[in-house]
XYZ file of N, CA, C and O in Angstrom:
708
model
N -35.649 78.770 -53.176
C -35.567 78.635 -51.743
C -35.103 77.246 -51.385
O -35.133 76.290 -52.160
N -34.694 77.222 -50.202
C -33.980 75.812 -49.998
C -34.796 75.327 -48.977
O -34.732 75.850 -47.864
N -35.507 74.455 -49.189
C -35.728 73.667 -47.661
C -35.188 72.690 -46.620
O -34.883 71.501 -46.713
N -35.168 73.344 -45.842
C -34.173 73.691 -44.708
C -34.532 72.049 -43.613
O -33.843 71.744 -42.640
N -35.672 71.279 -44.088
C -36.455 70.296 -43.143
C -35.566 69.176 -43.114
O -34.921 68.910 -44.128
N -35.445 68.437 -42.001
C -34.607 67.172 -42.413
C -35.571 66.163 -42.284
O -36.573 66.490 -41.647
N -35.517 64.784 -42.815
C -35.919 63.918 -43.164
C -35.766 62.513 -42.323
O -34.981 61.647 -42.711
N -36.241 62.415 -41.629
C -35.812 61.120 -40.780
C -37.364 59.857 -40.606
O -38.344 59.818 -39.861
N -36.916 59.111 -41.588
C -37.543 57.997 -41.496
C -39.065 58.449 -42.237
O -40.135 57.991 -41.834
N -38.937 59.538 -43.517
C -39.416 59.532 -44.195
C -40.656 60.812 -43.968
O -41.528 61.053 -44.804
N -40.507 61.474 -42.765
C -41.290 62.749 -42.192
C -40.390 63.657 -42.168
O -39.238 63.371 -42.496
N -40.812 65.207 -41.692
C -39.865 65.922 -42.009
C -40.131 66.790 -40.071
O -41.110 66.736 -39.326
N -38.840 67.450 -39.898
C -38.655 67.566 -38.401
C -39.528 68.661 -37.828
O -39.503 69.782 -38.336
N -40.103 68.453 -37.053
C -41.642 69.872 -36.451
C -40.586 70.724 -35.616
O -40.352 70.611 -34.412
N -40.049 71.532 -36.451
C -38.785 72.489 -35.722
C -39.571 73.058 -34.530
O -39.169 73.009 -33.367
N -40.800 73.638 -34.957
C -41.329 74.615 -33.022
C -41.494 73.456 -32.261
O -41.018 73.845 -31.194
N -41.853 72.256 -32.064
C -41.613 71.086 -31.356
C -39.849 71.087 -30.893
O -39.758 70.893 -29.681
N -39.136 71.175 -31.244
C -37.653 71.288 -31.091
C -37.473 72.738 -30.717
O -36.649 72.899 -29.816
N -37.843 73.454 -31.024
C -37.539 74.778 -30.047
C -37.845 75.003 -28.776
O -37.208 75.568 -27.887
N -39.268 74.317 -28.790
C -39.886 74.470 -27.534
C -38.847 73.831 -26.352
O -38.286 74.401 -25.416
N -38.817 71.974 -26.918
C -37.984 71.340 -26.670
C -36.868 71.853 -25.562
O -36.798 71.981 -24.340
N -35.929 72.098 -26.878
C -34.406 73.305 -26.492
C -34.914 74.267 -25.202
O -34.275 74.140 -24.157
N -35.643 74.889 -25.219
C -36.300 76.399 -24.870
C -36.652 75.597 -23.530
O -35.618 75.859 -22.916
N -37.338 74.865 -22.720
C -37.650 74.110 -21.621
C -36.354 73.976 -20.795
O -36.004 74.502 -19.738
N -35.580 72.835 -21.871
C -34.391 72.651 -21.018
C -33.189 73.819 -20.270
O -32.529 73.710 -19.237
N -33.272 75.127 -21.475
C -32.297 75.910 -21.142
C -32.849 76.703 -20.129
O -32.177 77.519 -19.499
N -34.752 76.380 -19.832
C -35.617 77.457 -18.813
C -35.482 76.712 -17.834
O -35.932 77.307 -16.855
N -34.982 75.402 -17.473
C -34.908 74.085 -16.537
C -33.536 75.139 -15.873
O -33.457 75.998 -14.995
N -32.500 74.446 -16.937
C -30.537 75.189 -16.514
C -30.989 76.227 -15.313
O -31.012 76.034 -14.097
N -31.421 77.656 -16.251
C -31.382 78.887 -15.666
C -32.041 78.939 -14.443
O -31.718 79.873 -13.708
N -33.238 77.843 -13.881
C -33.837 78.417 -12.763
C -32.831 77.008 -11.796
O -32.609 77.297 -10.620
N -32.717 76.718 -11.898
C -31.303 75.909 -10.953
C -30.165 76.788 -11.000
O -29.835 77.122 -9.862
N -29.621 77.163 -11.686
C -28.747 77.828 -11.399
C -29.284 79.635 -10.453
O -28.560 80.220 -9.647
N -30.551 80.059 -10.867
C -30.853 81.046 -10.367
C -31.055 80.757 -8.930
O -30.830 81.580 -8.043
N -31.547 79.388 -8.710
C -32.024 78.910 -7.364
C -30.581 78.871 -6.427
O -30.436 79.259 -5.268
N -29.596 78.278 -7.330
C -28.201 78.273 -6.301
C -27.868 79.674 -6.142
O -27.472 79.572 -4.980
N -27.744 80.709 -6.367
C -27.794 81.524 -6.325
C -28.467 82.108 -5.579
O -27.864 82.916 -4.874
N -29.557 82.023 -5.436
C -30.534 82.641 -4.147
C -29.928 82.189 -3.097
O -29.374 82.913 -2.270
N -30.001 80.633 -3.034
C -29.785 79.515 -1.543
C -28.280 80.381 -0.799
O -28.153 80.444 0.424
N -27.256 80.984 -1.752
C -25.605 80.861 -1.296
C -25.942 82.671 -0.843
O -25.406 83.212 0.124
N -26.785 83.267 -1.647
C -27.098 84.722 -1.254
C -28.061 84.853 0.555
O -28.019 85.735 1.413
N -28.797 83.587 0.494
C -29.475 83.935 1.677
C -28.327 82.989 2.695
O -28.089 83.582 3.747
N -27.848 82.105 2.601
C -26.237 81.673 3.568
C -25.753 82.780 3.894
O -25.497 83.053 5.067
N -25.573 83.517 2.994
C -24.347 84.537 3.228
C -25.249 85.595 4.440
O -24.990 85.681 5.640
N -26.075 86.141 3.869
C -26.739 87.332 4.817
C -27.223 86.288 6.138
O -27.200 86.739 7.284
N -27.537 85.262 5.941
C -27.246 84.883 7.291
C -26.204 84.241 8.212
O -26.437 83.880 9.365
N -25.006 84.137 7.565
C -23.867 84.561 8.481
C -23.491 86.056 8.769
O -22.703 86.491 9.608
N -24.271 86.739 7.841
C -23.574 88.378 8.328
C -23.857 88.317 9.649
O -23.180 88.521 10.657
N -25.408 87.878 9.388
C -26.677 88.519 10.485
C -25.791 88.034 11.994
O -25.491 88.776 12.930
N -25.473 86.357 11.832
C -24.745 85.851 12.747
C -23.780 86.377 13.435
O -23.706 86.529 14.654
N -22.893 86.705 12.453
C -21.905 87.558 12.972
C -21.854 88.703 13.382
O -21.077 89.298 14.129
N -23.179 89.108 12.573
C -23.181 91.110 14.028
C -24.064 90.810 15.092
O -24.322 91.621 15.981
N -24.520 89.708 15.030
C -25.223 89.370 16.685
C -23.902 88.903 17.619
O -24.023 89.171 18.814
N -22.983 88.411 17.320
C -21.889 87.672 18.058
C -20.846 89.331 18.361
O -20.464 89.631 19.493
N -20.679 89.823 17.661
C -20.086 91.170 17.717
C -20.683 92.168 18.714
O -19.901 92.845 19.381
N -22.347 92.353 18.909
C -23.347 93.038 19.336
C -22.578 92.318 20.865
O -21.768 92.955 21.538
N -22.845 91.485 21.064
C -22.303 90.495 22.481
C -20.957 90.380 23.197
O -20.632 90.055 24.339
N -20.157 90.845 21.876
C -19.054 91.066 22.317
C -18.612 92.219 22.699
O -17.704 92.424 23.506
N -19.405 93.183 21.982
C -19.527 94.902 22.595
C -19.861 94.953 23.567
O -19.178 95.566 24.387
N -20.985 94.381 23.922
C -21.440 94.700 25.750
C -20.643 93.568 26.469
O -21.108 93.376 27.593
N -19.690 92.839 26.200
C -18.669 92.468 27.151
C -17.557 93.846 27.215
O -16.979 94.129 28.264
N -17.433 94.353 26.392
C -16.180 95.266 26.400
C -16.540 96.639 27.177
O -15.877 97.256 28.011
N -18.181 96.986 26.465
C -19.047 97.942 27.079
C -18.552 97.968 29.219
O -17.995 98.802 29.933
N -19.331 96.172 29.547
C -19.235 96.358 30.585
C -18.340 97.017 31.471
O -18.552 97.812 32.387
N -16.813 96.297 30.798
C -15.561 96.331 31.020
C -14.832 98.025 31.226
O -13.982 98.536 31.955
N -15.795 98.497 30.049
C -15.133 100.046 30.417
C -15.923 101.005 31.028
O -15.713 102.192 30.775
N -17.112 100.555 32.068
C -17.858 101.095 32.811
C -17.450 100.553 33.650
O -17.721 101.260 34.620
N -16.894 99.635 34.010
C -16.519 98.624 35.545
C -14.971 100.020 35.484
O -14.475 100.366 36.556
N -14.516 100.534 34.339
C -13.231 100.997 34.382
C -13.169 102.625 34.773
O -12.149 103.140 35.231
N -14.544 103.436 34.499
C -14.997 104.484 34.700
C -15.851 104.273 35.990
O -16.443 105.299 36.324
N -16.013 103.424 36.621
C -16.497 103.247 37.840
C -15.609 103.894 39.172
O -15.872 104.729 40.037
N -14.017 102.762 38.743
C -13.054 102.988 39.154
C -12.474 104.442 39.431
O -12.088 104.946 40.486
N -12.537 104.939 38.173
C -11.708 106.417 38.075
C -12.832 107.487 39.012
O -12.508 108.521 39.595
N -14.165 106.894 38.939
C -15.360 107.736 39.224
C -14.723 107.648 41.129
O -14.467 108.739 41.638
N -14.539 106.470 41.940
C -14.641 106.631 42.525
C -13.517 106.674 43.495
O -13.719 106.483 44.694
N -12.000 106.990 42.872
C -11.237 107.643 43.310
C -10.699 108.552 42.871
O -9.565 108.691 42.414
N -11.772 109.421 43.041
C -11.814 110.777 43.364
C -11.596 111.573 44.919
O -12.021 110.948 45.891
N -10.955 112.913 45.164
C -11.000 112.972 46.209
C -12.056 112.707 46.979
O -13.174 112.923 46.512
N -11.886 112.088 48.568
C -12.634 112.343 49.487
C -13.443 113.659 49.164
O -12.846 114.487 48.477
N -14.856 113.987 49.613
C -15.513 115.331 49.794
C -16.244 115.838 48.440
O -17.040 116.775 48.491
N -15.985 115.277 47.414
C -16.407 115.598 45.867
C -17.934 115.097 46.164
O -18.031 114.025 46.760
N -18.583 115.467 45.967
C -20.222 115.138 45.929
C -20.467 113.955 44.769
O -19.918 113.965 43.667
N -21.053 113.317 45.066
C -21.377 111.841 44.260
C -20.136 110.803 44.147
O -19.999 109.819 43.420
N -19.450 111.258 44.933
C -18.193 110.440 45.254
C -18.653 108.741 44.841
O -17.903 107.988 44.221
N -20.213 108.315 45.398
C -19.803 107.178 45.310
C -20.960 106.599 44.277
O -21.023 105.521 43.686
N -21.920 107.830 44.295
C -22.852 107.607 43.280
C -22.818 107.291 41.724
O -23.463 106.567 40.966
N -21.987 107.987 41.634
C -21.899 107.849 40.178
C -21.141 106.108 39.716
O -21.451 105.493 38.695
N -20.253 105.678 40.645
C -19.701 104.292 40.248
C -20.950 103.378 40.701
O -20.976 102.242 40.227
N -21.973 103.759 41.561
C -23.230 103.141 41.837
C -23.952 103.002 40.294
O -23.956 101.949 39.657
N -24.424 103.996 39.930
C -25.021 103.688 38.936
C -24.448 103.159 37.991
O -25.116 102.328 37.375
N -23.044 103.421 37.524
C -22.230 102.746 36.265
C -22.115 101.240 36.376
O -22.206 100.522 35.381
N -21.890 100.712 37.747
C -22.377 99.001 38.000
C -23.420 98.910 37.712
O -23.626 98.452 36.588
N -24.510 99.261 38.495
C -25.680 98.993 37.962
C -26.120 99.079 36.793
O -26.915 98.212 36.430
N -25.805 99.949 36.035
C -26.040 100.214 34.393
C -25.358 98.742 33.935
O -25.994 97.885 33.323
N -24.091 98.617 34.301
C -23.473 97.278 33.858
C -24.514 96.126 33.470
O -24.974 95.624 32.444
N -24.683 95.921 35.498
C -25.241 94.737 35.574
C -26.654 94.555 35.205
O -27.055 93.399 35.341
N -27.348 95.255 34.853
C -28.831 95.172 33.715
C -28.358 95.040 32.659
O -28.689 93.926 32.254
N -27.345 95.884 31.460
C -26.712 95.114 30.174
C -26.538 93.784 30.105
O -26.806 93.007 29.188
N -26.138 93.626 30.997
C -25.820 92.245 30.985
C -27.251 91.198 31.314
O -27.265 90.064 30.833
N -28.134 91.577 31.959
C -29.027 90.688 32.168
C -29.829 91.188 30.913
O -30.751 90.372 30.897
N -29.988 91.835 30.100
C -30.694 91.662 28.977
C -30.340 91.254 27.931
O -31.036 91.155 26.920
N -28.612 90.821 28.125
C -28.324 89.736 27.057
C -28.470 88.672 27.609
O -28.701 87.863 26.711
N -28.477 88.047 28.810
C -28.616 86.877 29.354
C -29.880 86.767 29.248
O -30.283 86.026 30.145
N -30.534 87.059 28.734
C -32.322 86.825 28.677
C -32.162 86.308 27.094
O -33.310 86.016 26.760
N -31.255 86.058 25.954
C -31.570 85.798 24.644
C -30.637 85.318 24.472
O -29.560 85.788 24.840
N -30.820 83.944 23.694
C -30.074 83.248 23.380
C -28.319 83.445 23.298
O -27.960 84.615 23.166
N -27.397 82.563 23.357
C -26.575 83.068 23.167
C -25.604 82.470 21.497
O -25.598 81.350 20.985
N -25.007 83.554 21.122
C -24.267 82.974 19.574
C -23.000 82.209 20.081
O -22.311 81.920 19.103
N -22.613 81.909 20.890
C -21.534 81.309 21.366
C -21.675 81.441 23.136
O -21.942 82.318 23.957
N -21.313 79.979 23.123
C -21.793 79.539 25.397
C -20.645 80.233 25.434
O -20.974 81.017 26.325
N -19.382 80.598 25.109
C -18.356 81.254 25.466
C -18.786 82.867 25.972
O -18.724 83.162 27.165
N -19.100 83.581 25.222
C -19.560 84.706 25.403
C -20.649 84.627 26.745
O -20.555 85.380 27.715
N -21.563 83.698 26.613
C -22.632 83.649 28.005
C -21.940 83.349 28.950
O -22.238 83.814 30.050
N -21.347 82.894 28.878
C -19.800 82.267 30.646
C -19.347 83.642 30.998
O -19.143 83.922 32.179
N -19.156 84.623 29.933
C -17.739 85.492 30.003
C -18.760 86.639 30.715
O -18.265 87.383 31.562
N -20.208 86.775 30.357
C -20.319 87.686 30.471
C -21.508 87.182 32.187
O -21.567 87.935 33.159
N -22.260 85.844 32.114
C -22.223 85.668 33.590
C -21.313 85.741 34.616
O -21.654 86.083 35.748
N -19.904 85.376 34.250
C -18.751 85.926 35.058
C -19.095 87.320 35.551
O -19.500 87.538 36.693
N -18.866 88.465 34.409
C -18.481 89.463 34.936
C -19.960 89.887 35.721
O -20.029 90.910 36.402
N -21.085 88.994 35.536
C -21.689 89.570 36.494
C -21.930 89.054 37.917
O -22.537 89.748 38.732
N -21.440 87.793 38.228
C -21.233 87.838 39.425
C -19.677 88.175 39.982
O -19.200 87.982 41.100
N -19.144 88.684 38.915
C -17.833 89.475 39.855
C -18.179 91.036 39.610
O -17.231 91.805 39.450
N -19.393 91.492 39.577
C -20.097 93.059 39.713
C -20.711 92.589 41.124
O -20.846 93.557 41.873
N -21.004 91.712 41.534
C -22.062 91.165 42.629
C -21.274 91.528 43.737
O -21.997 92.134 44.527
N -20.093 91.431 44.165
C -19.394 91.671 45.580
C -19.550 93.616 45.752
O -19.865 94.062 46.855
N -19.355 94.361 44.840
C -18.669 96.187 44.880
C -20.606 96.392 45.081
O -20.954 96.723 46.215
N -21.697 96.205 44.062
C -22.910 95.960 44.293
C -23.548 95.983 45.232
O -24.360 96.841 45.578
N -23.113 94.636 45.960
C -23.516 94.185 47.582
C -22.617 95.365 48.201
O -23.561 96.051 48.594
N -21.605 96.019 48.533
C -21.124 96.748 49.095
C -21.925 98.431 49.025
O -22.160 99.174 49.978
N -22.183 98.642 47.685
C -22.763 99.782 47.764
C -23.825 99.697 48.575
O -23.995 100.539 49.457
N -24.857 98.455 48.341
C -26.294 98.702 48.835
C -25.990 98.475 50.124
O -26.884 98.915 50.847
N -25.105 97.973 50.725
C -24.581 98.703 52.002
C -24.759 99.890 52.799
O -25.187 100.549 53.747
N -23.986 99.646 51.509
C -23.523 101.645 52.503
C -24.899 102.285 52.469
O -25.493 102.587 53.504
N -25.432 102.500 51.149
C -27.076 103.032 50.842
C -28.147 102.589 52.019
O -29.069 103.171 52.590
N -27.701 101.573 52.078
C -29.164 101.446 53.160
C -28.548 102.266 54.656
O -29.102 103.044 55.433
N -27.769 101.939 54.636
C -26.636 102.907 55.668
C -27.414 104.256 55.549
O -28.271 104.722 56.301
N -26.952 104.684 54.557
C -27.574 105.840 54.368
C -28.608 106.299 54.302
O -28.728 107.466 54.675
N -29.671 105.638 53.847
C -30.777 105.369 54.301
C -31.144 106.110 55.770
O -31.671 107.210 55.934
N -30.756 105.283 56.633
C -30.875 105.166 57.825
C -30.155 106.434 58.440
O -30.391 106.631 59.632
N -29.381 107.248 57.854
C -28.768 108.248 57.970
C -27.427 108.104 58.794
O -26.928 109.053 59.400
N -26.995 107.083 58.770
C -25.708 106.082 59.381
C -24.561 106.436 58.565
O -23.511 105.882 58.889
N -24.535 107.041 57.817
C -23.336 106.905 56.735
C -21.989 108.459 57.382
O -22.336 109.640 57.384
N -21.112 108.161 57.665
C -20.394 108.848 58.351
C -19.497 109.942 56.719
O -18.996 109.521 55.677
N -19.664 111.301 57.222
C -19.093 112.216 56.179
C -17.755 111.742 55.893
O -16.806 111.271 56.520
N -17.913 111.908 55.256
C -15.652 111.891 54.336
C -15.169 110.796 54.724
O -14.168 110.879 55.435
N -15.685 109.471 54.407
C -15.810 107.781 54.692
C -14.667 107.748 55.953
O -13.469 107.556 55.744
N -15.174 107.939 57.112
C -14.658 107.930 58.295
C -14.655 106.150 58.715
O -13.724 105.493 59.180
N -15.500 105.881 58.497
C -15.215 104.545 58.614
C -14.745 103.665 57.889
O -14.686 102.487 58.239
N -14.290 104.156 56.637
C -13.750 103.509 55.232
C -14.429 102.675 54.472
O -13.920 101.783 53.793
N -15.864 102.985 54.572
C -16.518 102.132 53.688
C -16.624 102.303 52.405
O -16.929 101.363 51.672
N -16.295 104.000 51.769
C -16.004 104.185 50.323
C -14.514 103.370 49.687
O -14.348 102.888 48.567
N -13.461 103.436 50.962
C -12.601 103.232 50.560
C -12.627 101.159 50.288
O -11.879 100.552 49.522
N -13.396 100.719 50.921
C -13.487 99.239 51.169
C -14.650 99.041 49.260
O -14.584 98.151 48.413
N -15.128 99.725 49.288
C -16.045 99.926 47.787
C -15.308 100.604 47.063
O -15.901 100.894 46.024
N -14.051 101.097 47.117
C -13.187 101.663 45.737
C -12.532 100.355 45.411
O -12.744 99.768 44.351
N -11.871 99.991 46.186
C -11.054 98.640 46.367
C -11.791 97.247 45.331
O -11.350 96.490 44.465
N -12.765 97.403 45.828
C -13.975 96.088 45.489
C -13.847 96.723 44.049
O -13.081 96.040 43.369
N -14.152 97.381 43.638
C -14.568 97.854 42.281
C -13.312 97.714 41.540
O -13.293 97.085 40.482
N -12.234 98.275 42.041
C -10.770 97.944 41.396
C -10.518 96.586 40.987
O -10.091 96.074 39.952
N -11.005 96.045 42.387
C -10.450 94.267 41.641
C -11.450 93.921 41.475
O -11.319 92.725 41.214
N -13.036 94.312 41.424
C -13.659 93.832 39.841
C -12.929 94.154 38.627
O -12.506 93.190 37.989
N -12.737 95.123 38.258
C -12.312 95.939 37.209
C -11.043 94.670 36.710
O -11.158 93.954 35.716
N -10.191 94.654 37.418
C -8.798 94.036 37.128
C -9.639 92.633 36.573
O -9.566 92.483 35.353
N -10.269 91.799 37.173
C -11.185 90.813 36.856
C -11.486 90.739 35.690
O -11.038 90.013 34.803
N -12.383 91.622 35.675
C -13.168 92.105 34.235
C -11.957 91.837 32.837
O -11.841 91.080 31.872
N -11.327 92.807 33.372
C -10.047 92.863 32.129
C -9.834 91.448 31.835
O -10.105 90.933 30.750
N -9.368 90.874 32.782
C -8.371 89.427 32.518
C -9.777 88.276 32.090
O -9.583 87.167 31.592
N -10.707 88.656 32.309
C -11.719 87.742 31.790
C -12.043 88.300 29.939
O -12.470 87.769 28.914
N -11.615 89.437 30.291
C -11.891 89.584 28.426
C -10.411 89.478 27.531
O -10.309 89.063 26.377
N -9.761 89.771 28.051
C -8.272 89.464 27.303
C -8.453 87.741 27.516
O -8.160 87.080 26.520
N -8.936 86.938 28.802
C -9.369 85.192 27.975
C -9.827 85.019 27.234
O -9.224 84.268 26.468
N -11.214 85.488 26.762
C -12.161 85.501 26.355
C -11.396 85.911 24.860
O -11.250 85.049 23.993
N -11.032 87.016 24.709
C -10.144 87.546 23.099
C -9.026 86.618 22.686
O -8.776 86.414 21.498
N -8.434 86.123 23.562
C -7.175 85.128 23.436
C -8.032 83.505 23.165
O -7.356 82.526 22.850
N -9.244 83.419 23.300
C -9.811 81.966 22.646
C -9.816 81.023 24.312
O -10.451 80.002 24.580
N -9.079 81.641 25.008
C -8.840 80.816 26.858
C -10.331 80.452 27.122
O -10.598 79.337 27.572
N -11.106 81.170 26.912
C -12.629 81.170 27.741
C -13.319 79.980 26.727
O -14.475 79.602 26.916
């Protein structure tokens, strides 16, 4: 048999002392490197996270946009159609609560919070017009087949919200906002 021990300075080398040794350092390497690895894995899922909250925000800008747009179509409809004006009533209003329950949480970009307080005080003029007419109605004041043109003065309003709306999100997509 050969012995395998080396000799330094007249003792011979305690190899499991040197394994252990070895065995520490390469258990040192692996958990640094396992650790970078974790750190760049949890970066990452939290830019996903970032980025489908900024997306989530950017949907209910677009959301708004195509209810401000079905508002429109809702409410030029003929004169005499029943809910003539109801239904673009509620589709603002549906709007303008989306929007205040993202304005209640932080925002992933002040751009997006501008774009989308915009579109809600340009929902605020067609809004104020409906609850108009409603309390009008209310009161049982509201004249059949908008004789006085107050549907037609609230189709209008809603149109150039709508047009609004658009050109605030084509800024907003173009980097302008």
């Amino acid at each position: 048999m050969m012995d395998i021990s080396v000799t330094f300075g007249g003792g011979g080398v305690d190899w499991p002392a040197w394994v252990q040794a070895v065995g520490s350092v390469v258990a040192i390497a692996a958990a640094i490197v396992i650790d970078q690895g974790s750190a760049r894995r949890a970066l990452e899922a939290e830019r996903r996270r970032a980025e489908a909250y900024k997306a989530d925000w950017e949907r209910c800008l677009s959301d708004v946009v195509e209810m401000v747009s079905n508002a429109v179509r809702l409410a030029e409809r003929k004169p005499g159609h029943a809910t003539r004006v109801d239904f673009p009533t509620r589709l603002l209003k549906n709007a303008m609560e989306l929007i205040d329950v993202y304005l209640r949480q932080p925002p992933p970009d002040p751009r997006l919070a501008f774009a989308l307080a915009a579109a809600k005080t340009h929902l605020e003029v067609p809004a104020a017009l409906i609850r108009a007419y409603d309390d009008r109605a209310v009161r049982g004041e509201t004249p059949l087949y908008d004789a006085d043109g107050s549907e037609a003065r609230i189709t209008q309003s809603i149109k150039r919200c709508s047009e609004r709306l658009n050109i605030l999100l084509a800024g907003y997509r173009a980097g302008q906002i």
